[in-house]
PDB file of C-alpha atoms in Angstrom:
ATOM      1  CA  UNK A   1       0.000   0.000   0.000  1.00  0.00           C
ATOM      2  CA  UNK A   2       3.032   2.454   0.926  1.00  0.00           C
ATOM      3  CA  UNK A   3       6.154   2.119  -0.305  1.00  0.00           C
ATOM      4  CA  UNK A   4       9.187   4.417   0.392  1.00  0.00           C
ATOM      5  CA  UNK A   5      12.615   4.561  -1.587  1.00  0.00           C
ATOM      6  CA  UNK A   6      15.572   6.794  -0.225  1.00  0.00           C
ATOM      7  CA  UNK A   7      13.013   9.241   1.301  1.00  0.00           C
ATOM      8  CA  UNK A   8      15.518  12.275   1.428  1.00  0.00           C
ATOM      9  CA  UNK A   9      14.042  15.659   3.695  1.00  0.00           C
ATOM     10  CA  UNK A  10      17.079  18.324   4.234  1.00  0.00           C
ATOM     11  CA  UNK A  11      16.023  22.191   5.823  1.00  0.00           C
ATOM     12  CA  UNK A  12      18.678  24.082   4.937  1.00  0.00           C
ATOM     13  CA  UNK A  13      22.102  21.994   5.787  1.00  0.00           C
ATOM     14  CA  UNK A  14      20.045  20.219   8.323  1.00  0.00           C
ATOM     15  CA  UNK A  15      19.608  16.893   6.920  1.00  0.00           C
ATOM     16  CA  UNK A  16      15.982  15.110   8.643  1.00  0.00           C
ATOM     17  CA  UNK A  17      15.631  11.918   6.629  1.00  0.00           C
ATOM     18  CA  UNK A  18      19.091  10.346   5.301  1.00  0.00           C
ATOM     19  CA  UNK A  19      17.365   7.702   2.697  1.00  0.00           C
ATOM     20  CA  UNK A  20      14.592   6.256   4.342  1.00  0.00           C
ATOM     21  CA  UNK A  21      13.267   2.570   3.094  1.00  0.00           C
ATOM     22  CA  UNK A  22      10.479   1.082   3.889  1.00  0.00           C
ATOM     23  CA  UNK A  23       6.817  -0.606   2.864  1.00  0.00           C
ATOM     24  CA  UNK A  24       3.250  -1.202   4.794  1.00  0.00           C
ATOM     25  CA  UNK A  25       1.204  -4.007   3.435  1.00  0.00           C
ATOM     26  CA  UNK A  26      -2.552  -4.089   3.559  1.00  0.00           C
ATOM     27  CA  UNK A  27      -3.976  -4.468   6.792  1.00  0.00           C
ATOM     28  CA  UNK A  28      -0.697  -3.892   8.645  1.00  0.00           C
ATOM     29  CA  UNK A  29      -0.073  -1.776  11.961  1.00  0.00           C
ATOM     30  CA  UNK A  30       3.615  -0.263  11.810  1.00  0.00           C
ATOM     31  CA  UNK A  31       4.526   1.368  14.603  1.00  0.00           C
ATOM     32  CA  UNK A  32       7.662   3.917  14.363  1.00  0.00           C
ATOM     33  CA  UNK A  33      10.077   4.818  17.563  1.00  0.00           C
ATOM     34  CA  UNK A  34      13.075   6.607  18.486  1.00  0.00           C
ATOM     35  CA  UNK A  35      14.159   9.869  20.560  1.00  0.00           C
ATOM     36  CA  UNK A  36      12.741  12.776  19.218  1.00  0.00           C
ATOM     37  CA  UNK A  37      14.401  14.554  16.278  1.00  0.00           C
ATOM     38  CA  UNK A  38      15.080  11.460  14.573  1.00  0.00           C
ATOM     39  CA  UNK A  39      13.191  12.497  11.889  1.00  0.00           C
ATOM     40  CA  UNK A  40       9.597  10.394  13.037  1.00  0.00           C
ATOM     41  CA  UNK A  41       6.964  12.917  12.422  1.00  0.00           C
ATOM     42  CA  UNK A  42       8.563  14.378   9.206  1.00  0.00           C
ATOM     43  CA  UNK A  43       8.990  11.048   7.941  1.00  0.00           C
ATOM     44  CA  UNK A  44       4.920  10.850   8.802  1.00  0.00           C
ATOM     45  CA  UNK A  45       3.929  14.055   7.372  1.00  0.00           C
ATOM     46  CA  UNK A  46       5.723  13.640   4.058  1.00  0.00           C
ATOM     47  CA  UNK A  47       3.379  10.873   3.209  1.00  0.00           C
ATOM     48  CA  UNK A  48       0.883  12.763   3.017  1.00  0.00           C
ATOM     49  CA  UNK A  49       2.458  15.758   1.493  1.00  0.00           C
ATOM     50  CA  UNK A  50       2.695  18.043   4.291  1.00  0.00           C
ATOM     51  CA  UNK A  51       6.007  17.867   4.152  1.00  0.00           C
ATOM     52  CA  UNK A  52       7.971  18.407   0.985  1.00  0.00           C
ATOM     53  CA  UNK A  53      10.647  15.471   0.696  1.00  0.00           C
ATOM     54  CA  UNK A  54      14.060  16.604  -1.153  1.00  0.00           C
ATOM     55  CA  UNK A  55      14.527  13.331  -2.477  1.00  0.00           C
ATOM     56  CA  UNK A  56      13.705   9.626  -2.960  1.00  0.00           C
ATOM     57  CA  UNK A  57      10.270   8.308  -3.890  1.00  0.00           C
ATOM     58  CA  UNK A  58       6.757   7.819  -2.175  1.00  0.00           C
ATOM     59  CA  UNK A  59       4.663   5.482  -3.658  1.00  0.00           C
ATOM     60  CA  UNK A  60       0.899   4.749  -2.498  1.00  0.00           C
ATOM     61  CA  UNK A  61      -1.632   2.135  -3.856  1.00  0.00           C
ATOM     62  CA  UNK A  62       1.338   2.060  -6.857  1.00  0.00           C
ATOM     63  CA  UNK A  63       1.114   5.471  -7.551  1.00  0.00           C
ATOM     64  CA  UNK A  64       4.281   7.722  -7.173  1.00  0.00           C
ATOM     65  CA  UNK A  65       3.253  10.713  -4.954  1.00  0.00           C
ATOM     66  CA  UNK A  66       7.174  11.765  -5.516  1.00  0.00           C
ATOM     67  CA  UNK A  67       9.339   9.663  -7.793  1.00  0.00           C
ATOM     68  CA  UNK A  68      13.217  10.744  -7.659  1.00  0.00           C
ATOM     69  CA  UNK A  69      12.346  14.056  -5.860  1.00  0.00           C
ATOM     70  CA  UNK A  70       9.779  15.161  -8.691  1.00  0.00           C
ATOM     71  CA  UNK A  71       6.571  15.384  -7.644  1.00  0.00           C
ATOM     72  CA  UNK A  72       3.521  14.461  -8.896  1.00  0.00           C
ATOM     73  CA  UNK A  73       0.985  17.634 -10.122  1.00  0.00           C
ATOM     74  CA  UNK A  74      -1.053  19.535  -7.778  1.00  0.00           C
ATOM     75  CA  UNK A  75      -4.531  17.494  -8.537  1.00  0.00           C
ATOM     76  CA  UNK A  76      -2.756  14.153  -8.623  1.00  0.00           C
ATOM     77  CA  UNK A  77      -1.139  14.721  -5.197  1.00  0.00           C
ATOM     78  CA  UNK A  78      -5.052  15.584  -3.879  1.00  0.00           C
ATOM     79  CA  UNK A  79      -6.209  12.262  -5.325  1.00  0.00           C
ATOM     80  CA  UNK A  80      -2.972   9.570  -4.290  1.00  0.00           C
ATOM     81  CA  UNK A  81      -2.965  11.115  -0.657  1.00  0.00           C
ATOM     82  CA  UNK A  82      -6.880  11.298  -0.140  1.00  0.00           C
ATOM     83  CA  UNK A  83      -7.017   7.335   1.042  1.00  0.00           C
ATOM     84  CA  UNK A  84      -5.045   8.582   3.693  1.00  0.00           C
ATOM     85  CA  UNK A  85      -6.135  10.141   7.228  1.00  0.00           C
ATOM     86  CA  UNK A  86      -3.821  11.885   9.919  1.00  0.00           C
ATOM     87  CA  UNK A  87      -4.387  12.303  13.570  1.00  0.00           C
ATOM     88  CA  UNK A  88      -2.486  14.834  14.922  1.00  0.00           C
ATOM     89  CA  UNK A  89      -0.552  15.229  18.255  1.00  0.00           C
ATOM     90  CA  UNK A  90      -2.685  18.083  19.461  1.00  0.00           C
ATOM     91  CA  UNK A  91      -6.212  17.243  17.842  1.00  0.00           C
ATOM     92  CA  UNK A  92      -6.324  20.215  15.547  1.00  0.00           C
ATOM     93  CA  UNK A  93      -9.873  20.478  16.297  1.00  0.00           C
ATOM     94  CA  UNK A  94     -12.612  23.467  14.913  1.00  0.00           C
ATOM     95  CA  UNK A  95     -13.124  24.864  18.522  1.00  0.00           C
ATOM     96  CA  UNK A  96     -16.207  26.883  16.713  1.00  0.00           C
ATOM     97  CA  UNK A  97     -17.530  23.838  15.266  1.00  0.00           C
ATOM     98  CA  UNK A  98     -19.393  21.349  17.776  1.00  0.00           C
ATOM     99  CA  UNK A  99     -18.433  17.263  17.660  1.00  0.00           C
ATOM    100  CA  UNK A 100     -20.539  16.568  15.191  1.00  0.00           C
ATOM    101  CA  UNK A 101     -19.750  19.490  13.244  1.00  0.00           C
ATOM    102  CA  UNK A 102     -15.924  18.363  13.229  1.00  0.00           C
ATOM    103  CA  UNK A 103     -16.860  15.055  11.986  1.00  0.00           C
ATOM    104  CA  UNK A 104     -19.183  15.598   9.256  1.00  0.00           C
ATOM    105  CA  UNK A 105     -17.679  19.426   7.288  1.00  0.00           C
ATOM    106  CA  UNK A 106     -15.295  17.561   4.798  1.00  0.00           C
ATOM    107  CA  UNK A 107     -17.734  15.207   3.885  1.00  0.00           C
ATOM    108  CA  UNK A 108     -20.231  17.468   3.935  1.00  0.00           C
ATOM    109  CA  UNK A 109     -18.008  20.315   1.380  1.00  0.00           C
ATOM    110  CA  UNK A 110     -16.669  17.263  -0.573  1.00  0.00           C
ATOM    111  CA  UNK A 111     -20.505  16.451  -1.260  1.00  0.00           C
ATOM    112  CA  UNK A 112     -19.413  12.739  -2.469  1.00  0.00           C
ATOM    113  CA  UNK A 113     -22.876  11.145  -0.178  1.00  0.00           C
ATOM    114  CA  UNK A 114     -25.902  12.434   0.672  1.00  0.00           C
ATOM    115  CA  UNK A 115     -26.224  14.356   4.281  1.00  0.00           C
ATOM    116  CA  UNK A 116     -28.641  11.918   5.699  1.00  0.00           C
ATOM    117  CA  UNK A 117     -25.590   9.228   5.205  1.00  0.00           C
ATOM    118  CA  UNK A 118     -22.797  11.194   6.650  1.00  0.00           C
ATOM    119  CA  UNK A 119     -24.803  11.980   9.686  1.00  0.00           C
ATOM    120  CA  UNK A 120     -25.725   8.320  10.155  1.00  0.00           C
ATOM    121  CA  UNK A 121     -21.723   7.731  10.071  1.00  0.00           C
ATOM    122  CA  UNK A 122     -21.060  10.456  12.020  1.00  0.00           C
ATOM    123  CA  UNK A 123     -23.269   8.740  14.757  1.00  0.00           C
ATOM    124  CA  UNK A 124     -21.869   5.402  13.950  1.00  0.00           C
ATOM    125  CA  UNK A 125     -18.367   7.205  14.605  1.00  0.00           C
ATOM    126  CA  UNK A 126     -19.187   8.653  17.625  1.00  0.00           C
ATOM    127  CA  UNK A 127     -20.004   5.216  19.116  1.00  0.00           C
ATOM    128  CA  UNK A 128     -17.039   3.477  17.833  1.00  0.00           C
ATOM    129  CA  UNK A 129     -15.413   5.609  20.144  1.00  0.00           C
ATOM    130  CA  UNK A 130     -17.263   5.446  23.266  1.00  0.00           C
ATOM    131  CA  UNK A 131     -19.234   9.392  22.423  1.00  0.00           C
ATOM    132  CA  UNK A 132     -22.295   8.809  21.707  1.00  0.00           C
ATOM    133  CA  UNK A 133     -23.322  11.713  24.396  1.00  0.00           C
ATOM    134  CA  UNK A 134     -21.097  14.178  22.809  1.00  0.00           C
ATOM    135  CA  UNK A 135     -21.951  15.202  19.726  1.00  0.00           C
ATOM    136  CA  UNK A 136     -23.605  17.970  19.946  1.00  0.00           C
ATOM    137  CA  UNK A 137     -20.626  19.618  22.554  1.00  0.00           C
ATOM    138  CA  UNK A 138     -18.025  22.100  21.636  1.00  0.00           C
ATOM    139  CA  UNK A 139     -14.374  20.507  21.996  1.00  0.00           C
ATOM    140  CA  UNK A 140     -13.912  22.989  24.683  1.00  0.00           C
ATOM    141  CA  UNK A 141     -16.317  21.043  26.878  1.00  0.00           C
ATOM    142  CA  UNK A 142     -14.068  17.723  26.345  1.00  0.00           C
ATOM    143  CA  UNK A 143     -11.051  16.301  27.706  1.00  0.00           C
ATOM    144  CA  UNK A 144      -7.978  15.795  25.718  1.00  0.00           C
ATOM    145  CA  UNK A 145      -9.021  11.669  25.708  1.00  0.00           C
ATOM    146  CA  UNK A 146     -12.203  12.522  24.119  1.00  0.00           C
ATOM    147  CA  UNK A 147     -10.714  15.297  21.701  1.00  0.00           C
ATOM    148  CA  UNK A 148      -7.912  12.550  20.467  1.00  0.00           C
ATOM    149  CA  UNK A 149     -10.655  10.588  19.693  1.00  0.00           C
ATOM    150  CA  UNK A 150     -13.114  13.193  18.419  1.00  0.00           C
ATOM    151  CA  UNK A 151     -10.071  13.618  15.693  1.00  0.00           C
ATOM    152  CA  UNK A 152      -9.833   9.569  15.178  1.00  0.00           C
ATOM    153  CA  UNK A 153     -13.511   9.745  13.962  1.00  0.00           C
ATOM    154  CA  UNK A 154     -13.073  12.505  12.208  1.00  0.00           C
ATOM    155  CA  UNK A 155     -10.333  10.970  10.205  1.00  0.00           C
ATOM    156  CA  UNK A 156     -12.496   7.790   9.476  1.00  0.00           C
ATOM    157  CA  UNK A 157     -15.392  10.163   8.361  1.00  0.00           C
ATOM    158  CA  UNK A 158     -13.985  10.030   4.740  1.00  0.00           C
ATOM    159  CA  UNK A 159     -13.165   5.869   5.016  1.00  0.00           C
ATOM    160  CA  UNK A 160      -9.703   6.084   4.496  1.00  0.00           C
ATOM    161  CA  UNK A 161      -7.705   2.947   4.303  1.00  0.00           C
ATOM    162  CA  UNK A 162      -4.621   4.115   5.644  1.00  0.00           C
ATOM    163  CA  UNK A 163      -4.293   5.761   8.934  1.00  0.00           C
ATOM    164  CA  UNK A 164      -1.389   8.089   9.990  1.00  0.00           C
ATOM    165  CA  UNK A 165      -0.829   8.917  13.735  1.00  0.00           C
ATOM    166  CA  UNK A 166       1.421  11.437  14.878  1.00  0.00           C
ATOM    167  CA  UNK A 167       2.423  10.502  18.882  1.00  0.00           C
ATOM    168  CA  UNK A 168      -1.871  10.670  19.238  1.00  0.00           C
ATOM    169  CA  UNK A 169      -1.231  10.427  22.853  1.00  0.00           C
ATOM    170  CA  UNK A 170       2.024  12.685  23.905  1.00  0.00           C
ATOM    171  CA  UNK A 171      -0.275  15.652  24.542  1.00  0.00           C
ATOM    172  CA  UNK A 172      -2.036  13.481  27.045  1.00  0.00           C
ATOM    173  CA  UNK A 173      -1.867  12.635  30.960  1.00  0.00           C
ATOM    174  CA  UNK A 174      -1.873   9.210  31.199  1.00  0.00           C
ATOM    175  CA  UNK A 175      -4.988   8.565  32.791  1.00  0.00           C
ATOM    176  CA  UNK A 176      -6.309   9.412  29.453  1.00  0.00           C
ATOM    177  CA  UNK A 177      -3.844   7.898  27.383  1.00  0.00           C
ATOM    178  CA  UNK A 178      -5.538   4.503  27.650  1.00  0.00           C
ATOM    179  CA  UNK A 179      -9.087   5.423  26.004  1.00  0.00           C
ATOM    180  CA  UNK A 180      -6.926   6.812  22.875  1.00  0.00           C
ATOM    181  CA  UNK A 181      -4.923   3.626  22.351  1.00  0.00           C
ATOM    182  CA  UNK A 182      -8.057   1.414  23.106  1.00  0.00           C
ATOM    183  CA  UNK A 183      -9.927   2.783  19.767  1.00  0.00           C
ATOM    184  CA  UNK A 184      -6.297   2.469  17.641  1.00  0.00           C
ATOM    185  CA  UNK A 185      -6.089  -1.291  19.061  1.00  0.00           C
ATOM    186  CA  UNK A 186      -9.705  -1.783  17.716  1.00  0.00           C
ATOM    187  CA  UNK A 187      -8.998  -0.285  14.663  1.00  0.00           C
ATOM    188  CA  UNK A 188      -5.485  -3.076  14.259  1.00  0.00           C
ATOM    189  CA  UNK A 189      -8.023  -5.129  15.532  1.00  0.00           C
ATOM    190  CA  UNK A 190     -10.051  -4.891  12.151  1.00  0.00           C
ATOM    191  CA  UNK A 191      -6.802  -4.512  10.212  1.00  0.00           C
ATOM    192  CA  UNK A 192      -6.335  -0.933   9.543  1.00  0.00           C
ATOM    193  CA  UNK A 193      -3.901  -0.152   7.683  1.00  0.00           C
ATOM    194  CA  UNK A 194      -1.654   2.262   9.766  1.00  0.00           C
ATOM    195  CA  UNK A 195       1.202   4.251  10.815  1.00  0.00           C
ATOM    196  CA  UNK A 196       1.627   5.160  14.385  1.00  0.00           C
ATOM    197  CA  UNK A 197       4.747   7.327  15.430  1.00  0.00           C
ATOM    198  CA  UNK A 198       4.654   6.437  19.421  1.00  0.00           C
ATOM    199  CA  UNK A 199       6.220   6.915  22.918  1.00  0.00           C
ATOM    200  CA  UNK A 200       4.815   4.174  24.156  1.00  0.00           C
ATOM    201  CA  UNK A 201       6.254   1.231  24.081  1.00  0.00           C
ATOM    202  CA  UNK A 202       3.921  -1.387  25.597  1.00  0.00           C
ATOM    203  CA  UNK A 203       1.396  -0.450  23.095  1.00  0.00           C
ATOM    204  CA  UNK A 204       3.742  -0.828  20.132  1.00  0.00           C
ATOM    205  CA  UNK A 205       4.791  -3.996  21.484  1.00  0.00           C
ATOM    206  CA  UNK A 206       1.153  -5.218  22.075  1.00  0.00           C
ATOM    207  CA  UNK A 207      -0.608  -3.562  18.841  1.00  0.00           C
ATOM    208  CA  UNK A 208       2.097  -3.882  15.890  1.00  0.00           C
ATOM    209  CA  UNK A 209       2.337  -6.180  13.733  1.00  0.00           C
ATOM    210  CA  UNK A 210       6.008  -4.491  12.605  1.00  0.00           C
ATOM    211  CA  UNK A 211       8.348  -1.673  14.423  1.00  0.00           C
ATOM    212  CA  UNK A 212      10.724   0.428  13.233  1.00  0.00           C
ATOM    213  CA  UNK A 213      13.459   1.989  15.153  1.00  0.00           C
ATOM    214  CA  UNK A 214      14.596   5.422  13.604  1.00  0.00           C
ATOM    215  CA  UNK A 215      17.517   7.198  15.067  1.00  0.00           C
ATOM    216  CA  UNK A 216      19.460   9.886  13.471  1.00  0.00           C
ATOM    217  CA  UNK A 217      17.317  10.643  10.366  1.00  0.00           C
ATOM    218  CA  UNK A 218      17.402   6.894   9.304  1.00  0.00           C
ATOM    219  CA  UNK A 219      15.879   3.539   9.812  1.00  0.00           C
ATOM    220  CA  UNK A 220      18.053   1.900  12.351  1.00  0.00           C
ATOM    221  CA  UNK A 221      16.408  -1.176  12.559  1.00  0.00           C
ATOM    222  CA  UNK A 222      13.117  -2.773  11.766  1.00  0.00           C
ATOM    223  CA  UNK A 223      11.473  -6.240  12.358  1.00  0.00           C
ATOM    224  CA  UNK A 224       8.794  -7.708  14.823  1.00  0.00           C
ATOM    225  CA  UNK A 225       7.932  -6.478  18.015  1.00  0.00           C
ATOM    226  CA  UNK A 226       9.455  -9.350  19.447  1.00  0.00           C
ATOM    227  CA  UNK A 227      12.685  -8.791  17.349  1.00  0.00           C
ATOM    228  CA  UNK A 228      13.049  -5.442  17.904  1.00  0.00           C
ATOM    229  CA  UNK A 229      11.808  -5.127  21.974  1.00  0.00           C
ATOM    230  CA  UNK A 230      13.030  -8.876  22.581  1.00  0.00           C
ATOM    231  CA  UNK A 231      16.838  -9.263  20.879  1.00  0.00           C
ATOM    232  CA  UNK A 232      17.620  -5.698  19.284  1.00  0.00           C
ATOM    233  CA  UNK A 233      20.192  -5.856  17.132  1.00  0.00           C
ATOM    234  CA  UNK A 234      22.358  -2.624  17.298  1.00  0.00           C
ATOM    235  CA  UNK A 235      23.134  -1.172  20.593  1.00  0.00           C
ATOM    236  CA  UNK A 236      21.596   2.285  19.944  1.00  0.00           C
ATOM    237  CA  UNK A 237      18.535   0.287  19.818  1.00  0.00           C
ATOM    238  CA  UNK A 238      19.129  -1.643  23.514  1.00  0.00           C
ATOM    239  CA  UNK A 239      20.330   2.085  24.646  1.00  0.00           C
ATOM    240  CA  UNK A 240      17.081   3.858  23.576  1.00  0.00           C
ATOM    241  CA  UNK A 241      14.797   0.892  24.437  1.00  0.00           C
ATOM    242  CA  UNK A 242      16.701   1.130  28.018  1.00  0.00           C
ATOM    243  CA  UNK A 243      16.239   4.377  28.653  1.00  0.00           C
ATOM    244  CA  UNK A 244      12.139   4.096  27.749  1.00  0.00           C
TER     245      UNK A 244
END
């Protein structure tokens, strides 16, 4: 589904991503760690073109977003990235817009199903996520928990089949940490397709079906959670999983 070649990201002299590698199959749950500033999240965002690699190719459903640094045209890059949905660190919610408002303005603007349908789903989203009771709140009036996963339904509003999560749960105290990763193990549980840049470790060892280590820009090391959190490899890998 996602296949990346030599993924190449400088600002300035500032090399981020030193020829990244890597590919998700359908239905898999990746998980992506590593201290911060090794390049996670810009890694993440240049998959779905909100960051602009320097280099290397992206390739999704077989379709080169960026081939060899040249990238595809401006209405080709809307259609290969919009299978894709992000969750963001801090929610990036409307605060103007009530839950069900979040949810159901980019189906509603990209018109593609009728409004009786999308607020059906929008119900049917709320539930999946344990909010039935809250859609017709402000995200003032909401936890961060219930925010995170205000912005995981929102995502799913426009059925992607890849998600991307950026650390969903950094922002969080950790009471609340444990209602965000509950809907993202449900969601491996139906095999999602997704990315999930993460701090924490037990979930990425519980919920992944793969894990890459990234340290310094690159992919240090990559295999199955019981590879990589059971007999690492490298010792930058047995320093930073020490240290967690």
């Amino acid at each position: 589904m996602i296949e990346v070649k030599e993924l190449q990201k400088s600002f300035g002299s500032l090399e981020v991503l030193k020829k990244v590698t890597f590919a998700v199959n359908p239905g898999e749950a990746v998980a992506v760690i590593g201290p911060s500033g090794s390049g996670k999240s810009t890694m993440l965002r240049s998959l779905v073109h909100l960051e602009e690699a320097t280099g290397g190719s992206i390739i999704i459903h077989g379709k080169p977003l960026v081939k060899d640094g040249k990238y595809a045209s401006a209405a080709e890059i809307r259609e290969i990235t919009s299978p894709m949905g992000m969750v963001f660190q801090h929610f990036n919610l409307f605060p103007h817009l009530t839950v069900r408002g979040n949810l159901e303005l980019a189906p509603r603007t990209l018109k593609r199903e009728s409004i009786k349908d999308i607020t059906a789903k929008s119900k049917d989203l709320l539930s999946k996520v344990g909010l039935t009771d809250k859609g017709d709140v402000y995200p003032s009036m909401l936890s961060g928990g219930q925010k995170q996963r205000v912005a995981i339904a929102r995502a799913l509003m426009l059925n992607p089949d890849i998600l991307l999560f950026d650390e969903p749960t950094s922002a969080l105290d950790p009471e609340l940490t444990g209602e965000v990763l509950r809907v993202i193990r449900q969601l491996a549980e139906e095999h999602m397709t997704m990315i999930i840049v993460t701090h924490e470790m037990n979930f990425a060892r519980d919920v992944a079906d793969r894990v890459i280590f990234m340290d310094n820009g690159e992919i240090a090391e990559s295999g199955t959670p019981e590879q990589i959190f059971g007999s690492p490899q490298l010792e930058r890998t047995r320093m930073f999983l020490s240290r967690e």
